[in-house]
Short mmCIF file of C-alpha atoms and ligand atoms in Angstrom, two decimals:
data_model
loop_
_atom_site.label_atom_id
_atom_site.label_comp_id
_atom_site.label_asym_id
_atom_site.label_seq_id
_atom_site.Cartn_x
_atom_site.Cartn_y
_atom_site.Cartn_z
CA MET A 1 57.79 40.44 88.68
CA ALA A 2 58.26 41.00 85.00
CA ASP A 3 61.42 43.04 85.58
CA LEU A 4 63.25 40.14 87.27
CA THR A 5 66.26 38.75 85.43
CA PRO A 6 67.17 35.00 85.25
CA ALA A 7 70.05 35.73 87.63
CA SER A 8 67.77 37.25 90.25
CA VAL A 9 65.27 34.32 89.83
CA ARG A 10 68.13 31.88 90.41
CA ARG A 11 69.24 33.86 93.43
CA MET A 12 65.73 33.83 94.92
CA VAL A 13 65.28 30.08 94.33
CA ALA A 14 68.50 29.60 96.29
CA TRP A 15 67.12 31.92 99.04
CA ALA A 16 63.83 29.89 99.12
CA VAL A 17 65.65 26.56 99.54
CA GLY A 18 67.43 27.61 102.76
CA PRO A 19 64.34 28.19 104.96
CA CYS A 20 62.76 24.91 103.58
CA VAL A 21 65.54 22.71 104.95
CA PRO A 22 64.25 22.33 108.58
CA ALA A 23 60.69 21.45 107.39
CA TRP A 24 62.04 19.08 104.78
CA THR A 25 64.20 17.34 107.42
CA VAL A 26 61.20 16.83 109.74
CA LEU A 27 58.99 15.48 106.88
CA LEU A 28 61.68 13.10 105.62
CA LEU A 29 62.38 11.84 109.21
CA LEU A 30 58.63 11.15 109.63
CA ALA A 31 58.76 9.17 106.36
CA VAL A 32 61.88 7.29 107.55
CA VAL A 33 60.22 6.30 110.85
CA SER A 34 57.09 5.33 108.83
CA ARG A 35 54.84 7.89 110.52
CA LEU A 36 54.19 9.35 107.10
CA SER A 37 54.08 7.82 103.70
CA TRP A 38 56.93 8.75 101.35
CA THR A 39 54.39 10.14 98.87
CA ALA A 40 52.81 12.38 101.50
CA ALA A 41 56.24 13.45 102.73
CA LEU A 42 57.46 14.36 99.20
CA VAL A 43 54.20 16.15 98.36
CA SER A 44 54.50 18.07 101.66
CA CYS A 45 58.12 18.96 100.86
CA ALA A 46 57.00 20.28 97.48
CA ILE A 47 54.18 22.27 99.06
CA VAL A 48 56.61 23.73 101.65
CA PHE A 49 59.04 24.77 98.84
CA ILE A 50 56.23 26.32 96.75
CA LEU A 51 54.91 28.28 99.73
CA MET A 52 58.41 29.39 100.64
CA ALA A 53 59.20 30.38 97.03
CA ILE A 54 55.99 32.44 96.83
CA LEU A 55 56.93 34.15 100.09
CA VAL A 56 60.52 34.79 98.97
CA PHE A 57 59.52 35.97 95.51
CA ALA A 58 56.94 38.31 96.97
CA ARG A 59 59.24 39.73 99.67
CA LEU A 60 62.74 39.52 98.23
CA ALA A 61 62.00 40.58 94.63
CA ASP A 62 61.64 44.13 95.97
CA PHE A 63 65.02 43.91 97.75
CA ASP A 64 66.56 42.64 94.54
CA ARG A 65 65.14 45.68 92.68
CA VAL A 66 66.50 48.05 95.33
CA ALA A 67 69.93 46.36 95.14
CA ARG A 68 70.01 46.71 91.36
CA TYR A 69 68.88 50.33 91.64
CA ALA A 70 71.77 51.04 94.05
CA GLU A 71 74.22 49.44 91.59
CA GLU A 72 72.82 51.49 88.73
CA LEU A 73 73.13 54.73 90.73
CA LEU A 74 76.90 54.23 90.76
CA VAL A 75 77.05 54.65 87.00
CA ASN A 76 74.00 56.84 86.42
CA PRO A 77 73.03 59.25 89.21
CA GLU A 78 69.83 60.06 87.30
CA ALA A 79 68.60 56.41 87.18
CA PRO A 80 64.82 56.17 87.89
CA ALA A 81 63.74 54.54 91.15
CA PRO A 82 62.02 51.11 90.71
CA LEU A 83 58.37 50.46 91.62
CA LEU A 84 58.10 48.10 94.57
CA GLU A 85 55.27 45.64 95.07
CA THR A 86 54.95 44.48 98.64
CA SER A 87 57.84 44.86 101.05
CA ALA A 88 57.53 47.80 103.44
CA THR A 89 61.16 47.33 104.53
CA ALA A 90 62.37 47.42 100.93
CA GLN A 91 60.27 50.54 100.48
CA ARG A 92 62.06 52.16 103.46
CA LEU A 93 65.37 51.11 102.02
CA LEU A 94 64.43 52.64 98.66
CA SER A 95 63.28 55.90 100.32
CA ALA A 96 66.59 56.10 102.23
CA LEU A 97 68.49 55.43 99.02
CA THR A 98 66.51 58.12 97.14
CA ALA A 99 67.16 60.62 99.96
CA LEU A 100 70.87 59.73 99.84
CA ARG A 101 70.86 60.23 96.10
CA LYS A 102 69.31 63.70 96.52
CA LEU A 103 71.83 64.59 99.23
CA TRP A 104 74.62 63.40 97.00
CA ALA A 105 73.27 65.42 94.04
CA ASP A 106 73.01 68.53 96.28
CA ARG A 107 76.58 68.05 97.51
CA ARG A 108 77.81 67.61 93.97
CA GLY A 109 75.94 70.79 92.97
CA GLU A 110 77.55 72.63 95.88
CA ALA A 111 80.99 71.31 94.93
CA ASP A 112 80.45 72.40 91.30
CA ALA A 113 79.27 75.85 92.43
CA LEU A 114 82.28 76.12 94.75
CA ALA A 115 84.67 75.18 91.95
CA LYS A 116 83.00 77.72 89.65
CA SER A 117 83.10 80.51 92.22
CA ARG A 118 86.75 79.68 92.94
CA GLN A 119 87.49 80.04 89.22
CA ASP A 120 85.45 83.29 89.09
CA ILE A 121 87.42 84.69 92.04
CA LEU A 122 90.72 83.72 90.41
CA ASP A 123 89.55 85.20 87.09
CA SER A 124 88.63 88.49 88.75
CA LEU A 125 92.17 88.93 90.11
CA PRO A 126 94.21 91.30 87.96
CA ASP A 127 97.45 89.40 88.57
CA PRO A 128 98.17 86.14 86.72
CA PHE A 129 97.71 82.99 88.85
CA PHE A 130 98.45 79.31 88.32
CA LEU A 131 97.39 76.38 90.50
CA LEU A 132 99.78 73.44 90.07
CA ASP A 133 99.79 69.82 91.18
CA ARG A 134 102.69 68.04 92.87
CA ARG A 135 104.26 67.30 89.49
CA ARG A 136 104.26 71.00 88.56
CA ARG A 137 101.38 70.50 86.11
CA VAL A 138 98.66 73.14 85.74
CA VAL A 139 95.42 72.38 87.58
CA SER A 140 93.98 75.75 86.62
CA ALA A 141 95.01 79.21 85.43
CA ASN A 142 93.08 82.44 85.88
CA ALA A 143 91.98 84.77 83.07
CA ALA A 144 94.96 87.12 83.53
CA ALA A 145 97.40 84.19 83.21
CA ARG A 146 95.59 82.81 80.17
CA MET A 147 95.68 86.21 78.51
CA LEU A 148 99.35 86.88 79.36
CA PHE A 149 100.56 83.53 78.04
CA GLU A 150 97.91 83.28 75.29
CA LEU A 151 96.61 79.99 76.68
CA GLU A 152 93.45 78.11 75.82
CA ARG A 153 90.79 77.94 78.51
CA THR A 154 91.74 74.33 79.25
CA THR A 155 95.38 74.31 80.23
CA THR A 156 94.98 71.50 82.71
CA GLY A 157 97.82 68.99 82.70
CA ARG A 158 100.49 71.19 81.03
CA ASP A 159 103.85 71.36 82.75
CA LEU A 160 104.66 74.88 83.95
CA ALA A 161 107.95 74.56 82.02
CA GLY A 162 105.96 74.70 78.79
CA ILE A 163 104.44 78.06 79.82
CA ILE A 164 107.11 79.91 81.82
CA ARG A 165 110.41 78.84 80.35
CA ASP A 166 112.60 80.65 82.84
CA PRO A 167 114.69 78.10 84.82
CA LYS A 168 114.67 80.35 87.93
CA VAL A 169 110.88 80.06 88.24
CA LEU A 170 110.91 76.30 87.64
CA GLU A 171 113.66 75.80 90.22
CA ALA A 172 111.74 77.94 92.72
CA ALA A 173 108.59 75.84 92.10
CA ASP A 174 110.52 72.59 92.59
CA LEU A 175 112.13 73.94 95.75
CA ALA A 176 108.75 75.04 97.14
CA LEU A 177 107.40 71.51 96.58
CA ALA A 178 110.47 69.72 97.89
CA GLN A 179 110.93 71.84 101.02
CA ASN A 180 107.29 72.79 101.53
CA ARG A 181 108.07 76.49 101.86
CA LYS A 182 107.31 79.76 100.07
CA THR A 183 109.79 80.73 97.33
CA GLU A 184 110.18 83.72 95.01
CA ALA A 185 111.76 84.34 91.62
CA MET A 186 111.95 87.14 89.06
CA PHE A 187 111.72 86.61 85.33
CA THR A 188 111.37 88.64 82.16
CA LEU A 189 108.97 88.07 79.31
CA PRO A 190 110.63 89.51 76.23
CA ALA A 191 107.58 89.76 73.93
CA PRO A 192 105.43 91.54 72.83
CA VAL A 193 106.76 94.30 75.15
CA GLU A 194 109.46 93.44 77.68
CA HIS A 195 107.93 92.95 81.14
CA THR A 196 109.54 91.84 84.37
CA PHE A 197 107.45 89.71 86.74
CA GLY A 198 107.93 88.59 90.29
CA ALA A 199 106.66 85.04 90.95
CA LEU A 200 105.53 84.16 94.47
CA ILE A 201 105.27 80.38 94.84
CA VAL A 202 103.34 79.06 97.83
CA PRO A 203 102.82 75.35 98.62
CA LEU A 204 99.46 74.36 100.15
CA SER A 205 99.62 72.73 103.59
CA ALA A 206 97.74 69.71 102.15
CA THR A 207 97.11 68.75 98.54
CA ALA A 208 93.57 69.75 97.54
CA GLU A 209 91.05 67.25 96.18
CA ASP A 210 91.59 68.51 92.61
CA GLY A 211 95.34 67.92 92.97
CA THR A 212 96.34 71.56 93.67
CA ALA A 213 99.54 71.57 95.70
CA LEU A 214 101.16 74.86 94.67
CA ILE A 215 100.04 78.42 93.95
CA VAL A 216 102.11 80.51 91.55
CA ALA A 217 101.16 84.20 91.75
CA LEU A 218 102.78 86.59 89.29
CA HIS A 219 103.07 90.34 89.78
CA ASP A 220 104.19 92.77 87.08
CA GLN A 221 107.22 94.60 88.50
CA THR A 222 108.07 96.57 85.34
CA GLU A 223 106.64 99.88 86.54
CA ARG A 224 108.13 99.56 90.03
CA LEU A 225 111.58 98.75 88.65
CA LYS A 226 111.27 101.65 86.21
CA MET A 227 110.29 103.99 89.04
CA ASP A 228 113.17 102.71 91.20
CA ARG A 229 115.58 103.30 88.34
CA MET A 230 114.13 106.75 87.68
CA ARG A 231 114.38 107.68 91.36
CA ALA A 232 117.99 106.52 91.54
CA ASP A 233 118.80 108.36 88.28
CA PHE A 234 117.06 111.47 89.57
CA VAL A 235 119.02 111.53 92.83
CA ALA A 236 122.28 110.91 90.93
CA ASN A 237 121.46 113.64 88.39
CA ALA A 238 120.35 116.17 91.00
CA SER A 239 123.50 115.59 93.07
CA HIS A 240 125.64 115.91 89.98
CA GLU A 241 123.89 119.13 88.92
CA LEU A 242 124.46 120.63 92.37
CA ARG A 243 127.99 119.37 92.75
CA THR A 244 129.24 121.01 89.54
CA PRO A 245 128.54 124.66 90.52
CA LEU A 246 129.46 123.90 94.12
CA ALA A 247 132.85 122.54 93.02
CA ALA A 248 133.37 125.70 90.93
CA VAL A 249 132.50 127.96 93.89
CA LEU A 250 134.81 126.01 96.24
CA GLY A 251 137.61 126.15 93.65
CA PHE A 252 137.33 129.95 93.36
CA ILE A 253 137.25 130.37 97.13
CA GLU A 254 140.49 128.38 97.34
CA THR A 255 142.05 130.53 94.59
CA LEU A 256 140.90 133.75 96.26
CA ARG A 257 142.42 132.64 99.57
CA GLY A 258 145.66 131.54 97.89
CA PRO A 259 147.27 132.68 94.64
CA ALA A 260 144.74 135.43 93.82
CA LYS A 261 144.64 136.78 97.39
CA ASP A 262 145.79 140.26 96.47
CA ASP A 263 144.62 140.35 92.85
CA ALA A 264 141.72 142.82 92.80
CA LYS A 265 140.90 142.22 89.14
CA ALA A 266 140.79 138.42 89.56
CA ARG A 267 138.66 138.85 92.70
CA GLU A 268 136.07 140.85 90.80
CA GLU A 269 136.02 138.34 87.98
CA PHE A 270 135.85 135.31 90.29
CA LEU A 271 133.16 136.79 92.48
CA GLU A 272 131.10 137.39 89.34
CA ILE A 273 131.48 133.70 88.34
CA MET A 274 130.73 132.56 91.89
CA LEU A 275 127.55 134.64 91.90
CA LYS A 276 126.53 133.04 88.60
CA GLN A 277 127.17 129.55 89.98
CA ALA A 278 125.33 130.34 93.22
CA ASN A 279 122.39 131.63 91.17
CA ARG A 280 122.47 128.42 89.16
CA MET A 281 122.27 126.38 92.37
CA THR A 282 119.40 128.53 93.62
CA ARG A 283 117.50 128.05 90.33
CA LEU A 284 118.11 124.32 90.49
CA ILE A 285 116.87 124.09 94.08
CA ASP A 286 113.84 126.26 93.22
CA ASP A 287 113.01 124.02 90.25
CA LEU A 288 113.47 120.85 92.31
CA LEU A 289 111.17 122.18 95.02
CA SER A 290 108.62 123.32 92.41
CA LEU A 291 108.63 119.91 90.80
CA SER A 292 108.10 118.06 94.06
CA ARG A 293 105.31 120.48 95.11
CA ILE A 294 103.53 120.01 91.77
CA GLU A 295 103.92 116.24 91.97
CA LEU A 296 102.35 116.22 95.43
CA ARG A 297 99.31 118.09 94.11
CA GLU A 298 99.10 116.36 90.75
CA HIS A 299 95.99 114.37 91.71
CA THR A 300 93.90 117.40 92.68
CA ARG A 301 92.64 119.48 89.80
CA PRO A 302 93.00 123.27 90.08
CA THR A 303 89.70 125.16 90.13
CA GLN A 304 90.43 128.87 89.51
CA ALA A 305 89.27 130.74 86.42
CA VAL A 306 92.56 132.11 85.14
CA ASP A 307 92.88 135.17 82.88
CA ILE A 308 95.36 133.80 80.35
CA GLU A 309 95.81 137.08 78.52
CA ALA A 310 96.93 138.90 81.67
CA LEU A 311 99.23 136.01 82.54
CA LEU A 312 100.89 136.02 79.09
CA ARG A 313 101.35 139.80 79.14
CA ALA A 314 102.97 139.60 82.61
CA THR A 315 105.27 136.78 81.40
CA VAL A 316 106.45 138.81 78.40
CA GLU A 317 107.08 141.80 80.64
CA LEU A 318 109.08 139.71 83.10
CA LEU A 319 111.23 138.30 80.31
CA ASP A 320 111.70 141.66 78.58
CA ARG A 321 115.26 142.05 79.86
CA PRO A 322 116.63 138.64 78.75
CA ALA A 323 114.80 139.08 75.42
CA LYS A 324 116.40 142.49 74.89
CA GLU A 325 119.82 141.10 75.88
CA ARG A 326 119.55 138.53 73.07
CA GLY A 327 117.95 140.99 70.67
CA THR A 328 114.80 138.86 70.49
CA THR A 329 111.41 140.27 69.57
CA VAL A 330 108.50 138.74 71.40
CA THR A 331 105.05 139.27 69.88
CA LEU A 332 101.70 138.41 71.38
CA LYS A 333 98.76 137.45 69.15
CA LEU A 334 95.83 137.03 71.44
CA LEU A 335 92.38 136.28 70.08
CA THR A 336 90.67 137.37 73.32
CA PRO A 337 91.13 134.01 75.02
CA PRO A 338 88.42 133.09 77.55
CA PRO A 339 89.55 132.13 81.09
CA ALA A 340 91.13 128.72 81.60
CA LEU A 341 90.41 126.36 84.47
CA GLY A 342 93.64 126.33 86.38
CA ASP A 343 96.09 127.63 88.92
CA ALA A 344 97.42 131.09 88.01
CA HIS A 345 100.77 130.63 89.76
CA GLU A 346 101.46 127.27 88.11
CA LEU A 347 100.34 128.47 84.67
CA SER A 348 102.61 131.51 84.90
CA GLN A 349 105.46 129.03 85.55
CA VAL A 350 104.46 127.12 82.39
CA PHE A 351 104.49 130.24 80.19
CA HIS A 352 107.65 131.57 81.81
CA ASN A 353 109.53 128.33 81.08
CA LEU A 354 108.27 128.07 77.48
CA VAL A 355 108.90 131.73 76.54
CA ASN A 356 112.26 131.69 78.33
CA ASN A 357 113.27 128.55 76.35
CA ALA A 358 112.11 130.16 73.09
CA ILE A 359 114.29 133.20 73.86
CA LYS A 360 117.23 131.00 74.95
CA TYR A 361 117.13 128.50 72.08
CA GLY A 362 115.62 130.82 69.44
CA GLY A 363 119.05 132.24 68.62
CA GLU A 364 120.40 135.80 68.79
CA HIS A 365 118.12 138.43 67.27
CA GLY A 366 115.39 135.84 67.07
CA ARG A 367 111.64 136.07 66.90
CA VAL A 368 109.17 134.57 69.37
CA GLU A 369 105.43 134.50 68.69
CA ILE A 370 102.85 133.71 71.34
CA THR A 371 99.28 132.94 70.30
CA ALA A 372 96.25 132.14 72.44
CA GLU A 373 92.92 131.06 71.01
CA VAL A 374 90.09 128.60 71.48
CA SER A 375 90.61 125.32 69.65
CA SER A 376 87.50 123.35 68.72
CA ALA A 377 89.36 120.03 69.00
CA ARG A 378 91.67 118.62 71.66
CA PRO A 379 94.86 116.68 70.92
CA PRO A 380 94.64 112.92 71.62
CA SER A 381 96.84 113.31 74.70
CA MET A 382 94.32 115.64 76.41
CA PRO A 383 91.58 113.95 78.46
CA GLY A 384 87.90 114.68 77.74
CA ARG A 385 86.16 116.19 74.73
CA GLY A 386 85.08 119.56 73.40
CA PRO A 387 86.88 122.87 72.88
CA ALA A 388 90.04 123.80 74.76
CA LEU A 389 92.28 126.82 75.15
CA LYS A 390 95.33 126.58 72.90
CA ILE A 391 98.44 128.61 73.77
CA ALA A 392 101.36 128.23 71.38
CA VAL A 393 104.90 129.56 71.83
CA ARG A 394 106.80 129.55 68.54
CA ASP A 395 110.43 130.37 67.87
CA TYR A 396 112.53 130.32 64.71
CA GLY A 397 115.73 128.94 66.22
CA GLU A 398 117.68 125.77 65.60
CA GLY A 399 114.74 123.48 66.36
CA ILE A 400 114.90 119.98 67.82
CA ALA A 401 115.68 116.71 66.05
CA ARG A 402 112.73 114.30 65.97
CA GLU A 403 114.36 111.63 68.18
CA HIS A 404 114.75 114.07 71.10
CA ILE A 405 111.14 115.30 71.16
CA PRO A 406 109.57 112.42 73.16
CA ARG A 407 112.26 112.74 75.86
CA LEU A 408 112.31 116.52 76.32
CA THR A 409 110.01 116.43 79.36
CA GLU A 410 112.18 113.93 81.26
CA ARG A 411 114.00 115.48 84.20
CA PHE A 412 117.49 116.70 83.27
CA TYR A 413 117.10 115.64 79.65
CA ARG A 414 118.83 118.12 77.36
CA VAL A 415 119.64 117.99 73.68
CA ASP A 416 122.93 119.76 74.33
CA THR A 417 123.89 119.76 78.01
CA ALA A 418 126.80 122.19 77.71
CA ARG A 419 124.67 124.69 75.82
CA SER A 420 121.79 124.40 78.27
CA ARG A 421 124.19 125.07 81.18
CA GLU A 422 125.81 127.96 79.35
CA LEU A 423 122.35 129.48 78.89
CA GLY A 424 121.59 128.99 82.57
CA GLY A 425 119.23 126.03 82.14
CA THR A 426 118.50 123.52 84.89
CA GLY A 427 117.12 120.77 82.62
CA LEU A 428 113.91 120.77 84.65
CA GLY A 429 111.84 123.45 82.88
CA LEU A 430 109.92 121.19 80.52
CA ALA A 431 109.46 118.50 83.21
CA ILE A 432 107.73 121.19 85.31
CA VAL A 433 105.60 122.24 82.30
CA LYS A 434 104.57 118.63 81.70
CA HIS A 435 103.58 118.00 85.34
CA ILE A 436 101.59 121.22 85.52
CA THR A 437 99.68 120.49 82.30
CA ASN A 438 99.01 116.97 83.61
CA ARG A 439 97.61 118.42 86.83
CA HIS A 440 95.40 120.72 84.74
CA ARG A 441 94.17 117.71 82.68
CA GLY A 442 95.62 119.53 79.70
CA ALA A 443 98.31 118.58 77.20
CA LEU A 444 101.69 119.69 75.89
CA VAL A 445 102.39 119.18 72.19
CA VAL A 446 105.90 119.78 70.77
CA GLU A 447 106.44 120.26 67.06
CA SER A 448 109.74 121.12 65.46
CA GLU A 449 111.62 121.02 62.24
CA PRO A 450 115.39 121.19 62.76
CA GLY A 451 116.74 124.46 61.45
CA LYS A 452 113.31 126.05 61.33
CA GLY A 453 112.43 126.45 64.99
CA ALA A 454 110.03 124.84 67.43
CA THR A 455 106.47 125.30 68.62
CA PHE A 456 105.44 124.30 72.14
CA THR A 457 101.63 124.24 72.43
CA VAL A 458 99.78 123.99 75.72
CA TYR A 459 96.11 122.94 75.74
CA LEU A 460 94.05 123.80 78.82
CA PRO A 461 90.44 123.17 79.80
CA LEU A 462 88.13 126.19 79.59
CA ALA A 463 86.82 127.61 82.85
CA ALA A 464 83.18 127.77 81.77
P1 LIG B 501 116.79 123.63 80.16
O1 LIG B 501 116.88 124.20 81.49
O2 LIG B 501 117.98 122.86 79.73
O3 LIG B 501 116.33 124.62 79.14
P2 LIG B 501 114.22 122.38 79.73
O4 LIG B 501 113.60 121.26 80.45
O5 LIG B 501 113.50 123.67 79.72
O6 LIG B 501 115.67 122.50 80.30
O7 LIG B 501 114.45 121.94 78.25
C1 LIG B 501 115.04 120.70 77.98
C2 LIG B 501 115.82 120.73 76.69
O8 LIG B 501 114.91 120.89 75.60
C3 LIG B 501 116.75 121.91 76.57
O9 LIG B 501 118.00 121.63 77.17
C4 LIG B 501 116.87 122.06 75.07
O10 LIG B 501 117.83 121.15 74.58
C5 LIG B 501 115.51 121.63 74.56
N1 LIG B 501 114.63 122.78 74.26
C6 LIG B 501 113.69 123.30 75.07
N2 LIG B 501 113.05 124.33 74.44
C7 LIG B 501 113.59 124.43 73.23
C8 LIG B 501 113.37 125.29 72.10
N3 LIG B 501 112.44 126.26 72.12
N4 LIG B 501 114.14 125.10 71.00
C9 LIG B 501 115.07 124.13 70.97
N5 LIG B 501 115.32 123.30 71.99
C10 LIG B 501 114.60 123.44 73.10
#
């Protein structure tokens, strides 16, 4: 009983008085009707109270302990259970309370584990995610969102407006909350590198216990938009490239049917130009088809062992006529290159395009040198490690200004469009070279000093 407080003693005295009242009434009535002396009646009353108090103290002290234990559990779930003295019922109550406490602790553990696994799932998603409450404040943000917006781990309570400042996203979030429907918005983050994101904003059907009412899922659209733009540009460029020679051919047909109908000299001249334009269209279509075929296969690596020396010799032979026409000398310096791992047909296209360009842009009476050797190191743009086959095509022409070099392999990119057309170029040669070297897990390195010529070097994996 030592753990009883004055308040609980007072409470138990009050409890003891209640059951004494009927006995006290009987004893006092007996005294009133003189069947009992007042002394005996008062002594009996006292004895009744003492007996009742003993009974109450013995039985109810345990209930009082259990009640206080229950109160303590509200503030401290780890509070120790009290030791009970007599009451079996209080003991049952305590056991039930202890079982409830365990159940409650288990449930809390489960809820904590659930919250943690929810955060882990959100963190594992590559796209940035925010969970917001009904007042647009952050309930939680996943790792991708924290990294993108450089947020601390605890972002809870911040208004979304302080993180994504774009009014379109904020309006879409407000609309989703107000109308309880999915909304979308696009926004651009200018720094560190400009990125465009799509935000999908979904309201929950009922607000979650942690206050989550809205999910904001972001998806980086930069690449897709770039691809869309590239595709549109490509179609526009390809149509333009085809339309120009076609317009020329149609124009000459009209002239031949009209004013130059009986002019034999003009006919000869125009037919020659028409043939040139038709050949240009054929080359363009061939290059377009080549490019799309290579792109389709770009994910599968070629597996043949290709004799590079034979391929280079065949290329030089094939380009002998255009080289002679421009008075260009082509020399081969081959240090017995070992076979490369590749596709012979595609690699012959690579060398044809590079040597042809060197002849075309190397100037009249120029010099083109082709070397093939094993390089002990790979350039950073080539995947993997170890030696690689290095084939360089060097010319001593006008060269290429530094700012053009990174863009040379884009489709239809030319330093001088008129000159490229005049020389019969399609603007696709280097794009084809780039895609083929990519498919070969190789690399293309362009070096040039304006006025001193250019070197196009292809690195390829060795077959062995
Ligand atoms: P094109 O059919 O116009 O030659 P390419 O894709 O082969 O197309 O080349 C793209 C552009 O790169 C060319 O138009 C030219 O401006 C430049 N170029 C390519 N090779 C050389 C080179 N050896 N010397 C100088 N410029 C070159």
